[in-house]
């Protein structure tokens, strides 16, 4: 499947805003108190609310089990504020064909009402026409204690995160779709895992935050969240069997 012709595709610009209630719901979905500051993954909901992933299905002709989220990166220029209206501009900046899959680089920018840049996002999606067995994930070799142990991943949490974030990708919500991608059941959104890692970071100092999704966060996983470094921090989410699910970084002021 050659998808390189999609490079340069621009999604229709739109306005986006959020309310404080949504911040509370997102925090609760990742096991944080509802009155915490907005999670650093909040801006991703701008893409979800405009249906970017659904539009990618249409553009590529692929189904939910054939388009996977490979990486997510944020560059923050200013804090997002409830009830403020932002202009969202998104396009496919690059499409890279590989023998078994293609990589779609989608870039989104959020602009404040005065035209200043608020946030930049790079989402890398993996188009796999014939999905294989899910990756078990590399093994974490450490004697360090995790910075936080999150509660067991449940079906209810996955649904709560979908409702709060707008990430209603059916591969995470419908067992029959997940099974087409080789999974025994639904599995957590990668952005749920990124939100868990983001709970370790001081939002007021955060400038960049990115992750690679290395293996699926399965139902029943007990996420262990690891943090190291000072100004540049290294982040890992692994399960109770030391299988790495996400590996990330954060850059602070």
PDB file of C-alpha atoms in Angstrom:
ATOM      1  CA  UNK A   1       0.000   0.000   0.000  1.00  0.00           C
ATOM      2  CA  UNK A   2       1.537   3.295  -1.146  1.00  0.00           C
ATOM      3  CA  UNK A   3       0.180   6.216   0.874  1.00  0.00           C
ATOM      4  CA  UNK A   4       2.842   8.792  -0.041  1.00  0.00           C
ATOM      5  CA  UNK A   5       0.328  10.769  -2.125  1.00  0.00           C
ATOM      6  CA  UNK A   6      -1.348  11.764   1.155  1.00  0.00           C
ATOM      7  CA  UNK A   7       1.680  13.817   2.251  1.00  0.00           C
ATOM      8  CA  UNK A   8       0.725  17.473   2.457  1.00  0.00           C
ATOM      9  CA  UNK A   9      -2.966  16.792   3.037  1.00  0.00           C
ATOM     10  CA  UNK A  10      -4.490  19.570   5.134  1.00  0.00           C
ATOM     11  CA  UNK A  11      -7.404  19.042   7.463  1.00  0.00           C
ATOM     12  CA  UNK A  12     -10.026  21.763   7.660  1.00  0.00           C
ATOM     13  CA  UNK A  13      -9.170  24.379  10.268  1.00  0.00           C
ATOM     14  CA  UNK A  14     -11.530  24.567  13.204  1.00  0.00           C
ATOM     15  CA  UNK A  15     -12.028  26.223  16.553  1.00  0.00           C
ATOM     16  CA  UNK A  16     -11.583  24.261  19.754  1.00  0.00           C
ATOM     17  CA  UNK A  17     -12.155  24.924  23.429  1.00  0.00           C
ATOM     18  CA  UNK A  18     -12.654  22.957  26.616  1.00  0.00           C
ATOM     19  CA  UNK A  19     -14.291  23.482  29.985  1.00  0.00           C
ATOM     20  CA  UNK A  20     -13.017  22.846  33.502  1.00  0.00           C
ATOM     21  CA  UNK A  21     -15.358  19.845  33.787  1.00  0.00           C
ATOM     22  CA  UNK A  22     -13.445  18.114  31.024  1.00  0.00           C
ATOM     23  CA  UNK A  23     -10.166  18.617  32.851  1.00  0.00           C
ATOM     24  CA  UNK A  24     -11.710  17.021  35.945  1.00  0.00           C
ATOM     25  CA  UNK A  25     -12.971  14.045  33.926  1.00  0.00           C
ATOM     26  CA  UNK A  26      -9.564  13.508  32.288  1.00  0.00           C
ATOM     27  CA  UNK A  27      -7.799  13.658  35.643  1.00  0.00           C
ATOM     28  CA  UNK A  28     -10.218  11.163  37.161  1.00  0.00           C
ATOM     29  CA  UNK A  29      -9.741   8.815  34.188  1.00  0.00           C
ATOM     30  CA  UNK A  30      -6.004   8.612  34.912  1.00  0.00           C
ATOM     31  CA  UNK A  31      -6.508   8.233  38.655  1.00  0.00           C
ATOM     32  CA  UNK A  32      -5.694  11.797  39.675  1.00  0.00           C
ATOM     33  CA  UNK A  33      -7.762  14.180  41.833  1.00  0.00           C
ATOM     34  CA  UNK A  34     -10.268  16.059  39.660  1.00  0.00           C
ATOM     35  CA  UNK A  35      -9.049  19.471  40.849  1.00  0.00           C
ATOM     36  CA  UNK A  36      -5.480  18.944  39.577  1.00  0.00           C
ATOM     37  CA  UNK A  37      -4.106  21.120  36.793  1.00  0.00           C
ATOM     38  CA  UNK A  38      -4.902  20.012  33.212  1.00  0.00           C
ATOM     39  CA  UNK A  39      -3.025  16.854  32.182  1.00  0.00           C
ATOM     40  CA  UNK A  40      -0.305  17.549  29.582  1.00  0.00           C
ATOM     41  CA  UNK A  41      -2.099  15.333  27.059  1.00  0.00           C
ATOM     42  CA  UNK A  42      -5.188  17.577  27.027  1.00  0.00           C
ATOM     43  CA  UNK A  43      -4.352  19.197  23.671  1.00  0.00           C
ATOM     44  CA  UNK A  44      -4.703  15.813  21.927  1.00  0.00           C
ATOM     45  CA  UNK A  45      -8.455  16.128  22.441  1.00  0.00           C
ATOM     46  CA  UNK A  46      -8.443  18.922  19.855  1.00  0.00           C
ATOM     47  CA  UNK A  47      -7.681  16.255  17.239  1.00  0.00           C
ATOM     48  CA  UNK A  48     -10.174  13.820  18.713  1.00  0.00           C
ATOM     49  CA  UNK A  49     -12.978  16.390  18.775  1.00  0.00           C
ATOM     50  CA  UNK A  50     -12.466  17.211  15.109  1.00  0.00           C
ATOM     51  CA  UNK A  51     -12.393  13.514  14.135  1.00  0.00           C
ATOM     52  CA  UNK A  52      -8.848  13.442  12.757  1.00  0.00           C
ATOM     53  CA  UNK A  53      -8.452   9.681  13.223  1.00  0.00           C
ATOM     54  CA  UNK A  54     -11.800   8.998  11.536  1.00  0.00           C
ATOM     55  CA  UNK A  55     -10.661  11.209   8.654  1.00  0.00           C
ATOM     56  CA  UNK A  56      -7.444   9.185   8.421  1.00  0.00           C
ATOM     57  CA  UNK A  57      -9.528   6.021   8.102  1.00  0.00           C
ATOM     58  CA  UNK A  58     -11.339   7.618   5.167  1.00  0.00           C
ATOM     59  CA  UNK A  59      -8.143   8.925   3.545  1.00  0.00           C
ATOM     60  CA  UNK A  60      -6.272   5.627   3.811  1.00  0.00           C
ATOM     61  CA  UNK A  61      -9.167   3.199   3.373  1.00  0.00           C
ATOM     62  CA  UNK A  62      -8.024   1.404   6.521  1.00  0.00           C
ATOM     63  CA  UNK A  63     -10.090   0.154   9.453  1.00  0.00           C
ATOM     64  CA  UNK A  64      -9.621   0.750  13.180  1.00  0.00           C
ATOM     65  CA  UNK A  65      -7.456  -2.367  13.659  1.00  0.00           C
ATOM     66  CA  UNK A  66      -5.126  -1.339  10.808  1.00  0.00           C
ATOM     67  CA  UNK A  67      -4.113   2.165  11.953  1.00  0.00           C
ATOM     68  CA  UNK A  68      -2.079   2.250  15.152  1.00  0.00           C
ATOM     69  CA  UNK A  69      -0.704   5.125  17.229  1.00  0.00           C
ATOM     70  CA  UNK A  70       3.085   4.800  17.170  1.00  0.00           C
ATOM     71  CA  UNK A  71       4.378   8.002  18.769  1.00  0.00           C
ATOM     72  CA  UNK A  72       3.055  11.230  20.278  1.00  0.00           C
ATOM     73  CA  UNK A  73       4.985  14.449  20.902  1.00  0.00           C
ATOM     74  CA  UNK A  74       3.956  17.799  22.408  1.00  0.00           C
ATOM     75  CA  UNK A  75       5.715  21.175  22.391  1.00  0.00           C
ATOM     76  CA  UNK A  76       4.053  23.605  24.776  1.00  0.00           C
ATOM     77  CA  UNK A  77       4.374  27.362  24.277  1.00  0.00           C
ATOM     78  CA  UNK A  78       1.739  28.522  26.764  1.00  0.00           C
ATOM     79  CA  UNK A  79      -0.710  26.942  29.180  1.00  0.00           C
ATOM     80  CA  UNK A  80      -4.128  26.048  27.767  1.00  0.00           C
ATOM     81  CA  UNK A  81      -6.983  27.798  29.531  1.00  0.00           C
ATOM     82  CA  UNK A  82     -10.587  26.592  30.039  1.00  0.00           C
ATOM     83  CA  UNK A  83     -13.222  28.419  27.965  1.00  0.00           C
ATOM     84  CA  UNK A  84     -10.583  30.052  25.742  1.00  0.00           C
ATOM     85  CA  UNK A  85     -11.088  29.480  22.018  1.00  0.00           C
ATOM     86  CA  UNK A  86      -8.152  28.092  20.034  1.00  0.00           C
ATOM     87  CA  UNK A  87      -7.709  27.726  16.292  1.00  0.00           C
ATOM     88  CA  UNK A  88      -6.572  24.251  15.287  1.00  0.00           C
ATOM     89  CA  UNK A  89      -4.550  23.714  12.104  1.00  0.00           C
ATOM     90  CA  UNK A  90      -3.451  20.188  11.121  1.00  0.00           C
ATOM     91  CA  UNK A  91      -1.805  18.499   8.149  1.00  0.00           C
ATOM     92  CA  UNK A  92       0.052  15.335   7.144  1.00  0.00           C
ATOM     93  CA  UNK A  93       3.647  16.531   6.951  1.00  0.00           C
ATOM     94  CA  UNK A  94       5.235  13.271   5.820  1.00  0.00           C
ATOM     95  CA  UNK A  95       4.339   9.725   4.797  1.00  0.00           C
ATOM     96  CA  UNK A  96       7.070   7.077   4.886  1.00  0.00           C
ATOM     97  CA  UNK A  97       6.481   3.723   3.204  1.00  0.00           C
ATOM     98  CA  UNK A  98       8.054   0.599   4.693  1.00  0.00           C
ATOM     99  CA  UNK A  99       7.816  -2.995   3.406  1.00  0.00           C
ATOM    100  CA  UNK A 100       4.987  -3.996   5.786  1.00  0.00           C
ATOM    101  CA  UNK A 101       3.604  -0.657   6.927  1.00  0.00           C
ATOM    102  CA  UNK A 102       3.567   3.098   6.399  1.00  0.00           C
ATOM    103  CA  UNK A 103       4.250   5.918   8.861  1.00  0.00           C
ATOM    104  CA  UNK A 104       1.920   8.916   8.719  1.00  0.00           C
ATOM    105  CA  UNK A 105       3.246  12.059  10.406  1.00  0.00           C
ATOM    106  CA  UNK A 106       0.369  14.339  11.404  1.00  0.00           C
ATOM    107  CA  UNK A 107       1.202  17.780  12.775  1.00  0.00           C
ATOM    108  CA  UNK A 108      -1.274  19.990  14.635  1.00  0.00           C
ATOM    109  CA  UNK A 109      -0.869  23.551  15.873  1.00  0.00           C
ATOM    110  CA  UNK A 110      -3.156  25.311  18.330  1.00  0.00           C
ATOM    111  CA  UNK A 111      -3.255  29.110  18.182  1.00  0.00           C
ATOM    112  CA  UNK A 112      -4.679  31.402  20.865  1.00  0.00           C
ATOM    113  CA  UNK A 113      -7.192  34.142  20.048  1.00  0.00           C
ATOM    114  CA  UNK A 114      -4.395  36.709  19.643  1.00  0.00           C
ATOM    115  CA  UNK A 115      -2.690  34.511  17.037  1.00  0.00           C
ATOM    116  CA  UNK A 116       0.120  33.329  19.299  1.00  0.00           C
ATOM    117  CA  UNK A 117       1.161  29.685  19.143  1.00  0.00           C
ATOM    118  CA  UNK A 118      -0.073  27.741  22.174  1.00  0.00           C
ATOM    119  CA  UNK A 119       0.874  24.128  21.443  1.00  0.00           C
ATOM    120  CA  UNK A 120       2.361  21.961  18.703  1.00  0.00           C
ATOM    121  CA  UNK A 121       1.690  18.240  18.362  1.00  0.00           C
ATOM    122  CA  UNK A 122       3.253  15.514  16.247  1.00  0.00           C
ATOM    123  CA  UNK A 123       1.324  12.250  16.031  1.00  0.00           C
ATOM    124  CA  UNK A 124       2.895   9.332  14.167  1.00  0.00           C
ATOM    125  CA  UNK A 125       0.404   6.717  13.026  1.00  0.00           C
ATOM    126  CA  UNK A 126       1.367   3.279  11.748  1.00  0.00           C
ATOM    127  CA  UNK A 127      -0.718   2.013   8.826  1.00  0.00           C
ATOM    128  CA  UNK A 128      -0.616  -1.809   8.847  1.00  0.00           C
ATOM    129  CA  UNK A 129      -2.893  -3.447   6.249  1.00  0.00           C
ATOM    130  CA  UNK A 130      -2.193  -6.918   7.715  1.00  0.00           C
ATOM    131  CA  UNK A 131      -1.568  -6.634  11.480  1.00  0.00           C
ATOM    132  CA  UNK A 132       0.558  -9.318  13.100  1.00  0.00           C
ATOM    133  CA  UNK A 133       0.613 -10.529  16.673  1.00  0.00           C
ATOM    134  CA  UNK A 134       0.897  -7.677  19.202  1.00  0.00           C
ATOM    135  CA  UNK A 135       4.381  -6.948  20.520  1.00  0.00           C
ATOM    136  CA  UNK A 136       4.963  -8.242  24.056  1.00  0.00           C
ATOM    137  CA  UNK A 137       7.242  -5.276  24.724  1.00  0.00           C
ATOM    138  CA  UNK A 138      10.924  -5.105  25.696  1.00  0.00           C
ATOM    139  CA  UNK A 139      11.907  -6.171  29.195  1.00  0.00           C
ATOM    140  CA  UNK A 140      12.649  -3.501  31.791  1.00  0.00           C
ATOM    141  CA  UNK A 141      15.921  -4.249  33.569  1.00  0.00           C
ATOM    142  CA  UNK A 142      16.014  -2.108  36.702  1.00  0.00           C
ATOM    143  CA  UNK A 143      16.162  -2.396  40.463  1.00  0.00           C
ATOM    144  CA  UNK A 144      14.731   1.096  40.919  1.00  0.00           C
ATOM    145  CA  UNK A 145      11.365   1.541  42.562  1.00  0.00           C
ATOM    146  CA  UNK A 146       8.628   3.093  40.425  1.00  0.00           C
ATOM    147  CA  UNK A 147       7.648   6.690  41.114  1.00  0.00           C
ATOM    148  CA  UNK A 148       4.011   5.616  41.074  1.00  0.00           C
ATOM    149  CA  UNK A 149       2.026   2.399  40.751  1.00  0.00           C
ATOM    150  CA  UNK A 150      -1.284   3.003  39.016  1.00  0.00           C
ATOM    151  CA  UNK A 151      -4.420   0.924  39.604  1.00  0.00           C
ATOM    152  CA  UNK A 152      -5.127  -2.113  37.446  1.00  0.00           C
ATOM    153  CA  UNK A 153      -6.309  -1.232  33.937  1.00  0.00           C
ATOM    154  CA  UNK A 154     -10.015  -1.979  33.660  1.00  0.00           C
ATOM    155  CA  UNK A 155     -12.664  -1.865  30.978  1.00  0.00           C
ATOM    156  CA  UNK A 156     -14.374   0.896  32.946  1.00  0.00           C
ATOM    157  CA  UNK A 157     -11.236   3.048  32.970  1.00  0.00           C
ATOM    158  CA  UNK A 158     -10.768   2.636  29.217  1.00  0.00           C
ATOM    159  CA  UNK A 159     -14.366   3.734  28.660  1.00  0.00           C
ATOM    160  CA  UNK A 160     -14.013   6.666  31.073  1.00  0.00           C
ATOM    161  CA  UNK A 161     -10.891   7.862  29.263  1.00  0.00           C
ATOM    162  CA  UNK A 162     -12.648   7.565  25.903  1.00  0.00           C
ATOM    163  CA  UNK A 163     -15.535   9.694  27.157  1.00  0.00           C
ATOM    164  CA  UNK A 164     -13.258  12.325  28.706  1.00  0.00           C
ATOM    165  CA  UNK A 165     -10.680  12.559  25.918  1.00  0.00           C
ATOM    166  CA  UNK A 166     -12.874  12.010  22.869  1.00  0.00           C
ATOM    167  CA  UNK A 167     -10.684   9.047  21.829  1.00  0.00           C
ATOM    168  CA  UNK A 168     -13.450   6.676  20.764  1.00  0.00           C
ATOM    169  CA  UNK A 169     -11.301   4.476  18.532  1.00  0.00           C
ATOM    170  CA  UNK A 170     -13.257   1.224  18.310  1.00  0.00           C
ATOM    171  CA  UNK A 171     -10.154  -0.953  18.621  1.00  0.00           C
ATOM    172  CA  UNK A 172     -10.029   0.083  22.305  1.00  0.00           C
ATOM    173  CA  UNK A 173     -13.744  -0.288  22.964  1.00  0.00           C
ATOM    174  CA  UNK A 174     -15.012  -3.283  20.977  1.00  0.00           C
ATOM    175  CA  UNK A 175     -13.484  -6.741  21.574  1.00  0.00           C
ATOM    176  CA  UNK A 176     -14.338  -7.944  18.056  1.00  0.00           C
ATOM    177  CA  UNK A 177     -12.329  -5.087  16.513  1.00  0.00           C
ATOM    178  CA  UNK A 178      -9.405  -5.599  18.903  1.00  0.00           C
ATOM    179  CA  UNK A 179      -9.327  -9.295  18.007  1.00  0.00           C
ATOM    180  CA  UNK A 180      -8.861  -8.396  14.335  1.00  0.00           C
ATOM    181  CA  UNK A 181      -5.587  -6.764  15.387  1.00  0.00           C
ATOM    182  CA  UNK A 182      -4.519  -9.933  17.230  1.00  0.00           C
ATOM    183  CA  UNK A 183      -5.557  -8.895  20.743  1.00  0.00           C
ATOM    184  CA  UNK A 184      -7.557 -11.221  23.015  1.00  0.00           C
ATOM    185  CA  UNK A 185      -9.700  -8.303  24.192  1.00  0.00           C
ATOM    186  CA  UNK A 186      -9.776  -4.523  24.184  1.00  0.00           C
ATOM    187  CA  UNK A 187      -6.667  -2.707  25.396  1.00  0.00           C
ATOM    188  CA  UNK A 188      -6.059   0.767  26.785  1.00  0.00           C
ATOM    189  CA  UNK A 189      -5.548   3.819  24.629  1.00  0.00           C
ATOM    190  CA  UNK A 190      -1.890   4.715  24.343  1.00  0.00           C
ATOM    191  CA  UNK A 191      -2.850   8.244  25.347  1.00  0.00           C
ATOM    192  CA  UNK A 192      -4.236   6.899  28.625  1.00  0.00           C
ATOM    193  CA  UNK A 193      -0.761   5.561  29.334  1.00  0.00           C
ATOM    194  CA  UNK A 194       0.802   8.864  28.295  1.00  0.00           C
ATOM    195  CA  UNK A 195      -1.587  10.614  30.654  1.00  0.00           C
ATOM    196  CA  UNK A 196      -0.418   8.354  33.478  1.00  0.00           C
ATOM    197  CA  UNK A 197       3.202   9.293  32.768  1.00  0.00           C
ATOM    198  CA  UNK A 198       2.223  12.945  32.516  1.00  0.00           C
ATOM    199  CA  UNK A 199       0.910  12.794  36.079  1.00  0.00           C
ATOM    200  CA  UNK A 200       4.555  12.601  37.213  1.00  0.00           C
ATOM    201  CA  UNK A 201       5.482  15.932  35.593  1.00  0.00           C
ATOM    202  CA  UNK A 202       5.220  19.540  36.838  1.00  0.00           C
ATOM    203  CA  UNK A 203       2.884  21.063  34.290  1.00  0.00           C
ATOM    204  CA  UNK A 204       3.963  24.661  34.892  1.00  0.00           C
ATOM    205  CA  UNK A 205       7.571  23.858  33.887  1.00  0.00           C
ATOM    206  CA  UNK A 206       6.847  21.418  31.075  1.00  0.00           C
ATOM    207  CA  UNK A 207       7.960  22.429  27.580  1.00  0.00           C
ATOM    208  CA  UNK A 208       8.225  19.168  25.641  1.00  0.00           C
ATOM    209  CA  UNK A 209       6.737  15.741  26.263  1.00  0.00           C
ATOM    210  CA  UNK A 210       6.844  12.720  23.979  1.00  0.00           C
ATOM    211  CA  UNK A 211       6.455   8.950  24.009  1.00  0.00           C
ATOM    212  CA  UNK A 212       6.794   5.898  21.821  1.00  0.00           C
ATOM    213  CA  UNK A 213       4.099   3.270  22.240  1.00  0.00           C
ATOM    214  CA  UNK A 214       6.122   0.044  22.364  1.00  0.00           C
ATOM    215  CA  UNK A 215       3.482  -2.526  23.284  1.00  0.00           C
ATOM    216  CA  UNK A 216      -0.242  -2.540  24.110  1.00  0.00           C
ATOM    217  CA  UNK A 217      -1.460  -1.728  27.626  1.00  0.00           C
ATOM    218  CA  UNK A 218      -3.580  -4.812  28.273  1.00  0.00           C
ATOM    219  CA  UNK A 219      -6.639  -5.247  30.446  1.00  0.00           C
ATOM    220  CA  UNK A 220      -5.404  -6.254  33.887  1.00  0.00           C
ATOM    221  CA  UNK A 221      -2.021  -4.548  33.545  1.00  0.00           C
ATOM    222  CA  UNK A 222      -0.765  -2.894  36.746  1.00  0.00           C
ATOM    223  CA  UNK A 223       1.175   0.090  35.347  1.00  0.00           C
ATOM    224  CA  UNK A 224       4.476   0.960  37.000  1.00  0.00           C
ATOM    225  CA  UNK A 225       5.608   4.508  36.234  1.00  0.00           C
ATOM    226  CA  UNK A 226       9.342   5.242  36.294  1.00  0.00           C
ATOM    227  CA  UNK A 227      10.981   8.676  36.258  1.00  0.00           C
ATOM    228  CA  UNK A 228      14.633   9.721  36.116  1.00  0.00           C
ATOM    229  CA  UNK A 229      16.647  12.818  35.233  1.00  0.00           C
ATOM    230  CA  UNK A 230      16.303  16.487  36.157  1.00  0.00           C
ATOM    231  CA  UNK A 231      15.794  19.119  33.430  1.00  0.00           C
ATOM    232  CA  UNK A 232      15.394  16.375  30.812  1.00  0.00           C
ATOM    233  CA  UNK A 233      13.472  13.502  32.289  1.00  0.00           C
ATOM    234  CA  UNK A 234      13.197   9.937  31.099  1.00  0.00           C
ATOM    235  CA  UNK A 235       9.900   8.138  31.542  1.00  0.00           C
ATOM    236  CA  UNK A 236       8.873   4.497  31.335  1.00  0.00           C
ATOM    237  CA  UNK A 237       5.538   2.779  31.797  1.00  0.00           C
ATOM    238  CA  UNK A 238       5.878  -0.961  32.377  1.00  0.00           C
ATOM    239  CA  UNK A 239       3.486  -3.601  33.641  1.00  0.00           C
ATOM    240  CA  UNK A 240       3.839  -5.843  36.676  1.00  0.00           C
ATOM    241  CA  UNK A 241       5.867  -8.320  34.584  1.00  0.00           C
ATOM    242  CA  UNK A 242       8.407  -5.624  33.636  1.00  0.00           C
ATOM    243  CA  UNK A 243       7.210  -5.428  30.046  1.00  0.00           C
ATOM    244  CA  UNK A 244       7.694  -1.884  28.773  1.00  0.00           C
ATOM    245  CA  UNK A 245       4.545  -0.365  27.292  1.00  0.00           C
ATOM    246  CA  UNK A 246       5.685   3.250  26.772  1.00  0.00           C
ATOM    247  CA  UNK A 247       9.053   4.946  26.782  1.00  0.00           C
ATOM    248  CA  UNK A 248       9.140   8.737  26.856  1.00  0.00           C
ATOM    249  CA  UNK A 249      10.915  11.967  27.668  1.00  0.00           C
ATOM    250  CA  UNK A 250      10.066  15.387  29.053  1.00  0.00           C
ATOM    251  CA  UNK A 251      11.939  18.694  28.906  1.00  0.00           C
ATOM    252  CA  UNK A 252      11.405  21.234  31.678  1.00  0.00           C
ATOM    253  CA  UNK A 253      12.291  24.880  32.124  1.00  0.00           C
TER     254      UNK A 253
END
